[in-house]
Amino acid sequence: MLLVRSHHLLLHHAARLSPRAAPRLLLLHHHHRHRHRAAVRLRPPRMSSSSASSNTSSPAPSPPAPVVPKSKIRFCPSCGSPTKLAIPDGDEKMRAVCSSCGRVHYENPKMVVGCLVEHDNKVLLCRRKIEPAYGLWTLPAGYLEVGESAAEGASRETLEEACADVDILSPFAQLDIPLIGQSYIIFRARLKTPNFSPGPESLECALFALDDIPFDSLAFSSIIVTLRMYLEDVKSGNIKFHYCTINKRLGTGASDLRSFDIDNHLSV
């Protein structure tokens, strides 16, 4: 409205000027109006506080810093020379490469095997006498040895930790934990005789009714996940085979109930 009034006043003054001055004044005014309209078109639209808050998103979080691999192989097992991290030809991952003989050393996940022993609607647990997780409860399980099958290793670990002789019934769960490089295979098993006692790595062993399993005192995320799946299967009346990935969070304890997520859960 102010622009329109200015336009009329300028025309009025131009009419009173000489014929030569009037066109210059009108041309100057036309140029001023054109610049003003261009400025208005470029001005961003105003938003109310409510619409601004609903349309303005918080800045995206910064991506996490890349994890630099650290090899546990510091010296070459073949010649004893120090190793260095490098990407070998034809590979795409950092490997421990001998600085002298050039041999490439690969680090593979460890296989852990164990038994979920059933007896009279109870399960057998062992309380650990060693670190990590000293004093916490676990299924009898341990690392697979060279020269034995997964089922043989699970039976051996049960005999070592609980002095219990068992029959393997069926595989129950495979649990992969990529962050710590472990893969678990847990078998359902039953006692051949109702005899068990703590082995050298156990403080005590006990049979627990399913409602009495001490979830707040379990040793590892793999054991927590296995027993939760087993309880759900027993309650549903259909015991299945399970596979999942346990993604542990950096900087948290092995038995922290909030230190992991379960992904890719399959059951058949």
Coordinates of N, CA and C in Angstrom, one line a residue, residues 76-199:
C76 N 54.9 -63.5 14.3 CA 54.6 -64.6 13.3 C 54.8 -65.9 14.0
P77 N 53.8 -66.8 13.9 CA 54.0 -68.1 14.5 C 55.0 -69.0 13.7
S78 N 55.3 -68.6 12.5 CA 56.2 -69.4 11.7 C 57.7 -69.0 11.9
C79 N 58.0 -67.7 12.0 CA 59.4 -67.3 12.1 C 59.7 -66.4 13.3
G80 N 58.7 -66.0 14.0 CA 58.8 -65.2 15.2 C 59.0 -63.7 15.0
S81 N 59.0 -63.3 13.8 CA 59.2 -61.8 13.5 C 57.9 -61.1 13.8
P82 N 58.0 -59.8 14.1 CA 56.8 -59.0 14.4 C 55.9 -58.9 13.2
T83 N 54.6 -58.8 13.4 CA 53.6 -58.7 12.3 C 53.2 -57.2 12.2
K84 N 52.6 -56.9 11.1 CA 52.0 -55.6 10.9 C 50.7 -55.8 10.2
L85 N 49.8 -54.8 10.4 CA 48.5 -54.8 9.8 C 48.5 -54.3 8.4
A86 N 48.0 -55.1 7.5 CA 48.1 -54.7 6.1 C 46.9 -55.5 5.3
I87 N 46.5 -55.0 4.2 CA 45.6 -55.6 3.3 C 46.3 -56.4 2.3
P88 N 46.3 -57.7 2.3 CA 47.0 -58.5 1.3 C 46.4 -58.4 -0.1
D89 N 47.2 -58.6 -1.1 CA 46.7 -58.6 -2.4 C 45.5 -59.6 -2.6
G90 N 44.5 -59.1 -3.2 CA 43.3 -59.9 -3.5 C 42.4 -60.0 -2.3
D91 N 42.7 -59.3 -1.2 CA 41.9 -59.3 0.0 C 41.3 -57.9 0.2
E92 N 40.4 -57.8 1.2 CA 39.8 -56.5 1.4 C 39.7 -56.2 2.9
K93 N 40.4 -57.0 3.7 CA 40.4 -56.7 5.1 C 41.8 -56.7 5.6
M94 N 42.0 -56.0 6.7 CA 43.3 -55.9 7.4 C 43.6 -57.2 8.0
R95 N 44.9 -57.7 7.8 CA 45.3 -58.9 8.3 C 46.7 -58.7 9.0
A96 N 47.0 -59.7 9.9 CA 48.3 -59.7 10.5 C 49.3 -60.3 9.5
V97 N 50.2 -59.5 9.0 CA 51.2 -60.0 8.0 C 52.6 -59.9 8.6
C98 N 53.3 -61.0 8.4 CA 54.7 -61.0 9.0 C 55.6 -60.0 8.2
S99 N 56.3 -59.2 9.0 CA 57.2 -58.2 8.4 C 58.4 -58.8 7.8
S100 N 58.7 -60.1 8.1 CA 59.9 -60.7 7.6 C 59.6 -61.7 6.4
C101 N 58.8 -62.7 6.7 CA 58.6 -63.8 5.7 C 57.3 -63.5 4.9
G102 N 56.5 -62.5 5.3 CA 55.4 -62.1 4.5 C 54.1 -63.0 4.6
R103 N 54.2 -64.0 5.5 CA 53.1 -64.9 5.7 C 51.9 -64.1 6.3
V104 N 50.7 -64.4 5.7 CA 49.4 -63.8 6.2 C 48.8 -64.7 7.3
H105 N 48.4 -64.1 8.4 CA 47.8 -64.9 9.5 C 46.4 -64.5 9.7
Y106 N 45.5 -65.4 9.6 CA 44.0 -65.1 9.7 C 43.5 -65.4 11.1
E107 N 42.6 -64.6 11.6 CA 42.0 -64.8 12.9 C 40.5 -65.2 12.7
N108 N 40.2 -66.4 13.1 CA 38.8 -66.9 12.9 C 38.0 -67.0 14.2
P109 N 36.7 -66.9 14.1 CA 35.9 -67.0 15.4 C 36.1 -68.3 16.1
K110 N 36.0 -68.3 17.4 CA 36.1 -69.5 18.2 C 34.7 -70.1 18.4
M111 N 34.7 -71.4 18.4 CA 33.4 -72.2 18.5 C 33.3 -72.6 20.0
V112 N 32.1 -72.3 20.6 CA 31.8 -72.6 21.9 C 30.6 -73.6 21.9
V113 N 30.8 -74.7 22.6 CA 29.7 -75.7 22.6 C 29.3 -76.1 24.0
G114 N 28.0 -76.4 24.2 CA 27.6 -76.7 25.5 C 26.2 -77.4 25.5
C115 N 25.7 -77.8 26.7 CA 24.5 -78.5 26.8 C 23.5 -77.8 27.7
L116 N 22.3 -77.9 27.2 CA 21.1 -77.5 28.1 C 20.5 -78.8 28.6
V117 N 20.9 -79.2 29.8 CA 20.6 -80.5 30.3 C 19.2 -80.4 31.0
E118 N 18.3 -81.3 30.6 CA 16.9 -81.3 31.1 C 16.8 -82.6 32.0
H119 N 16.1 -82.3 33.2 CA 15.9 -83.4 34.1 C 14.7 -83.1 35.0
D120 N 13.6 -83.9 34.9 CA 12.4 -83.6 35.7 C 11.9 -82.2 35.6
N121 N 11.8 -81.7 34.4 CA 11.3 -80.4 34.1 C 12.2 -79.3 34.7
K122 N 13.5 -79.6 34.9 CA 14.4 -78.6 35.4 C 15.6 -78.6 34.5
V123 N 16.5 -77.6 34.6 CA 17.7 -77.5 33.8 C 18.9 -77.4 34.8
L124 N 20.0 -77.9 34.3 CA 21.2 -78.0 35.1 C 22.1 -76.8 34.8
L125 N 22.4 -76.1 35.9 CA 23.3 -74.9 35.8 C 24.5 -75.1 36.7
C126 N 25.6 -74.4 36.3 CA 26.8 -74.4 37.1 C 27.2 -73.0 37.5
R127 N 27.7 -72.8 38.7 CA 28.1 -71.5 39.1 C 29.7 -71.5 39.0
R128 N 30.1 -70.5 38.2 CA 31.5 -70.4 37.8 C 32.5 -70.2 38.9
K129 N 33.6 -70.9 38.9 CA 34.7 -70.8 39.8 C 35.8 -70.0 39.2
I130 N 35.7 -69.6 38.0 CA 36.8 -68.9 37.3 C 36.3 -67.6 36.7
E131 N 37.2 -66.8 36.3 CA 36.9 -65.6 35.6 C 36.9 -65.9 34.1
P132 N 36.1 -65.2 33.3 CA 35.3 -64.1 33.7 C 34.0 -64.6 34.3
A133 N 33.2 -63.7 34.9 CA 31.9 -64.0 35.5 C 32.0 -65.0 36.6
Y134 N 33.0 -64.8 37.5 CA 33.2 -65.6 38.7 C 31.9 -65.5 39.5
G135 N 31.4 -66.6 40.0 CA 30.2 -66.7 40.9 C 28.9 -66.6 40.2
L136 N 28.9 -66.4 38.9 CA 27.6 -66.4 38.2 C 27.2 -67.7 37.6
W137 N 26.0 -67.9 37.2 CA 25.5 -69.2 36.8 C 25.5 -69.3 35.2
T138 N 25.8 -70.5 34.8 CA 25.9 -70.7 33.3 C 25.5 -72.1 33.0
L139 N 25.2 -72.4 31.7 CA 25.1 -73.7 31.2 C 26.5 -74.3 31.1
P140 N 26.7 -75.6 31.3 CA 28.0 -76.2 31.1 C 28.4 -76.1 29.6
A141 N 29.5 -75.3 29.3 CA 29.9 -75.1 28.0 C 31.3 -74.6 27.9
G142 N 32.0 -74.7 26.8 CA 33.4 -74.3 26.6 C 33.8 -74.4 25.2
Y143 N 35.1 -74.1 25.0 CA 35.6 -74.1 23.6 C 35.7 -75.5 23.0
L144 N 35.4 -75.6 21.8 CA 35.5 -76.9 21.1 C 37.0 -77.2 20.8
E145 N 37.4 -78.4 21.0 CA 38.8 -78.8 20.8 C 39.0 -79.4 19.4
V146 N 40.2 -79.3 18.9 CA 40.5 -79.9 17.6 C 40.4 -81.4 17.8
G147 N 39.7 -82.0 16.8 CA 39.6 -83.5 16.8 C 38.3 -84.0 17.3
E148 N 37.4 -83.1 17.8 CA 36.1 -83.6 18.3 C 35.0 -82.9 17.6
S149 N 33.9 -83.6 17.5 CA 32.7 -82.9 16.9 C 32.1 -82.0 17.9
A150 N 31.1 -81.2 17.4 CA 30.4 -80.2 18.3 C 29.7 -80.9 19.4
A151 N 29.0 -82.1 19.1 CA 28.3 -82.8 20.1 C 29.2 -83.4 21.1
E152 N 30.4 -84.0 20.6 CA 31.3 -84.6 21.6 C 31.9 -83.5 22.5
G153 N 32.2 -82.3 22.0 CA 32.7 -81.3 22.8 C 31.7 -80.8 23.8
A154 N 30.5 -80.7 23.5 CA 29.4 -80.3 24.4 C 29.3 -81.3 25.6
S155 N 29.4 -82.6 25.2 CA 29.3 -83.7 26.2 C 30.5 -83.6 27.2
R156 N 31.7 -83.4 26.6 CA 32.9 -83.3 27.4 C 32.9 -82.1 28.3
E157 N 32.4 -81.0 27.9 CA 32.4 -79.8 28.7 C 31.4 -80.0 29.9
T158 N 30.3 -80.7 29.6 CA 29.3 -81.0 30.7 C 29.9 -82.0 31.7
L159 N 30.7 -82.9 31.3 CA 31.3 -83.8 32.2 C 32.4 -83.1 33.0
E160 N 33.2 -82.2 32.4 CA 34.2 -81.5 33.1 C 33.7 -80.5 34.1
E161 N 32.6 -79.8 33.8 CA 32.1 -78.7 34.6 C 31.1 -79.2 35.6
A162 N 30.3 -80.2 35.3 CA 29.3 -80.7 36.2 C 29.4 -82.2 36.6
C163 N 30.5 -82.8 36.1 CA 30.7 -84.3 36.4 C 29.4 -85.0 36.0
A164 N 28.7 -84.6 35.0 CA 27.5 -85.2 34.5 C 27.7 -85.9 33.2
D165 N 27.2 -87.2 33.1 CA 27.3 -88.0 31.9 C 25.9 -87.8 31.2
V166 N 25.9 -87.3 30.0 CA 24.7 -87.0 29.3 C 24.5 -87.7 28.0
D167 N 23.3 -87.8 27.5 CA 23.0 -88.2 26.1 C 22.5 -86.9 25.4
I168 N 23.1 -86.7 24.2 CA 22.7 -85.5 23.4 C 21.4 -85.9 22.7
L169 N 20.4 -85.0 22.8 CA 19.1 -85.2 22.2 C 19.0 -84.5 20.8
S170 N 19.3 -83.2 20.8 CA 19.2 -82.5 19.5 C 19.9 -81.2 19.7
P171 N 20.3 -80.6 18.6 CA 20.8 -79.2 18.6 C 19.6 -78.2 19.0
F172 N 19.9 -77.3 19.9 CA 18.8 -76.4 20.2 C 19.0 -75.0 19.7
A173 N 20.3 -74.5 19.7 CA 20.5 -73.1 19.3 C 21.9 -72.9 18.8
Q174 N 22.0 -72.0 17.8 CA 23.3 -71.5 17.3 C 23.2 -70.0 17.5
L175 N 24.2 -69.5 18.2 CA 24.2 -68.0 18.5 C 25.6 -67.5 18.1
D176 N 25.5 -66.5 17.2 CA 26.7 -65.9 16.7 C 26.9 -64.5 17.4
I177 N 28.1 -64.3 17.9 CA 28.5 -63.0 18.6 C 29.6 -62.4 17.8
P178 N 29.4 -61.6 16.7 CA 30.5 -61.2 15.9 C 31.5 -60.3 16.6
L179 N 31.1 -59.4 17.5 CA 32.0 -58.5 18.1 C 33.1 -59.1 18.9
I180 N 32.8 -60.3 19.5 CA 33.9 -60.9 20.3 C 34.4 -62.2 19.5
G181 N 33.9 -62.4 18.3 CA 34.4 -63.5 17.5 C 34.1 -64.9 18.1
Q182 N 32.8 -65.1 18.5 CA 32.4 -66.4 19.1 C 31.1 -66.9 18.4
S183 N 31.0 -68.2 18.2 CA 29.8 -68.8 17.7 C 29.5 -70.0 18.7
Y184 N 28.3 -70.0 19.2 CA 27.8 -71.0 20.2 C 26.9 -72.0 19.5
I185 N 27.1 -73.3 19.9 CA 26.2 -74.3 19.5 C 25.8 -75.0 20.9
I186 N 24.5 -74.9 21.2 CA 24.0 -75.4 22.4 C 23.0 -76.6 22.1
F187 N 23.3 -77.8 22.7 CA 22.5 -79.0 22.5 C 21.6 -79.2 23.7
R188 N 20.4 -79.7 23.4 CA 19.5 -80.3 24.4 C 20.1 -81.7 24.8
A189 N 20.1 -82.0 26.1 CA 20.7 -83.2 26.6 C 19.9 -83.7 27.8
R190 N 20.1 -84.9 28.1 CA 19.5 -85.5 29.4 C 20.5 -86.3 30.1
L191 N 20.3 -86.3 31.4 CA 21.3 -87.0 32.3 C 21.1 -88.6 32.1
K192 N 22.2 -89.3 32.0 CA 22.1 -90.7 31.9 C 21.8 -91.3 33.3
T193 N 22.3 -90.7 34.3 CA 22.0 -91.0 35.7 C 21.8 -89.7 36.4
P194 N 21.0 -89.6 37.5 CA 20.8 -88.4 38.2 C 21.9 -88.0 39.1
N195 N 23.1 -88.1 38.6 CA 24.3 -87.7 39.4 C 25.1 -86.6 38.8
F196 N 25.4 -85.6 39.6 CA 26.3 -84.5 39.1 C 26.9 -83.8 40.3
S197 N 28.0 -83.2 40.1 CA 28.7 -82.5 41.1 C 29.6 -81.4 40.5
P198 N 30.0 -80.4 41.2 CA 30.9 -79.4 40.6 C 32.2 -79.9 40.2
G199 N 32.7 -79.5 39.0 CA 34.0 -79.9 38.6 C 35.0 -78.8 39.0

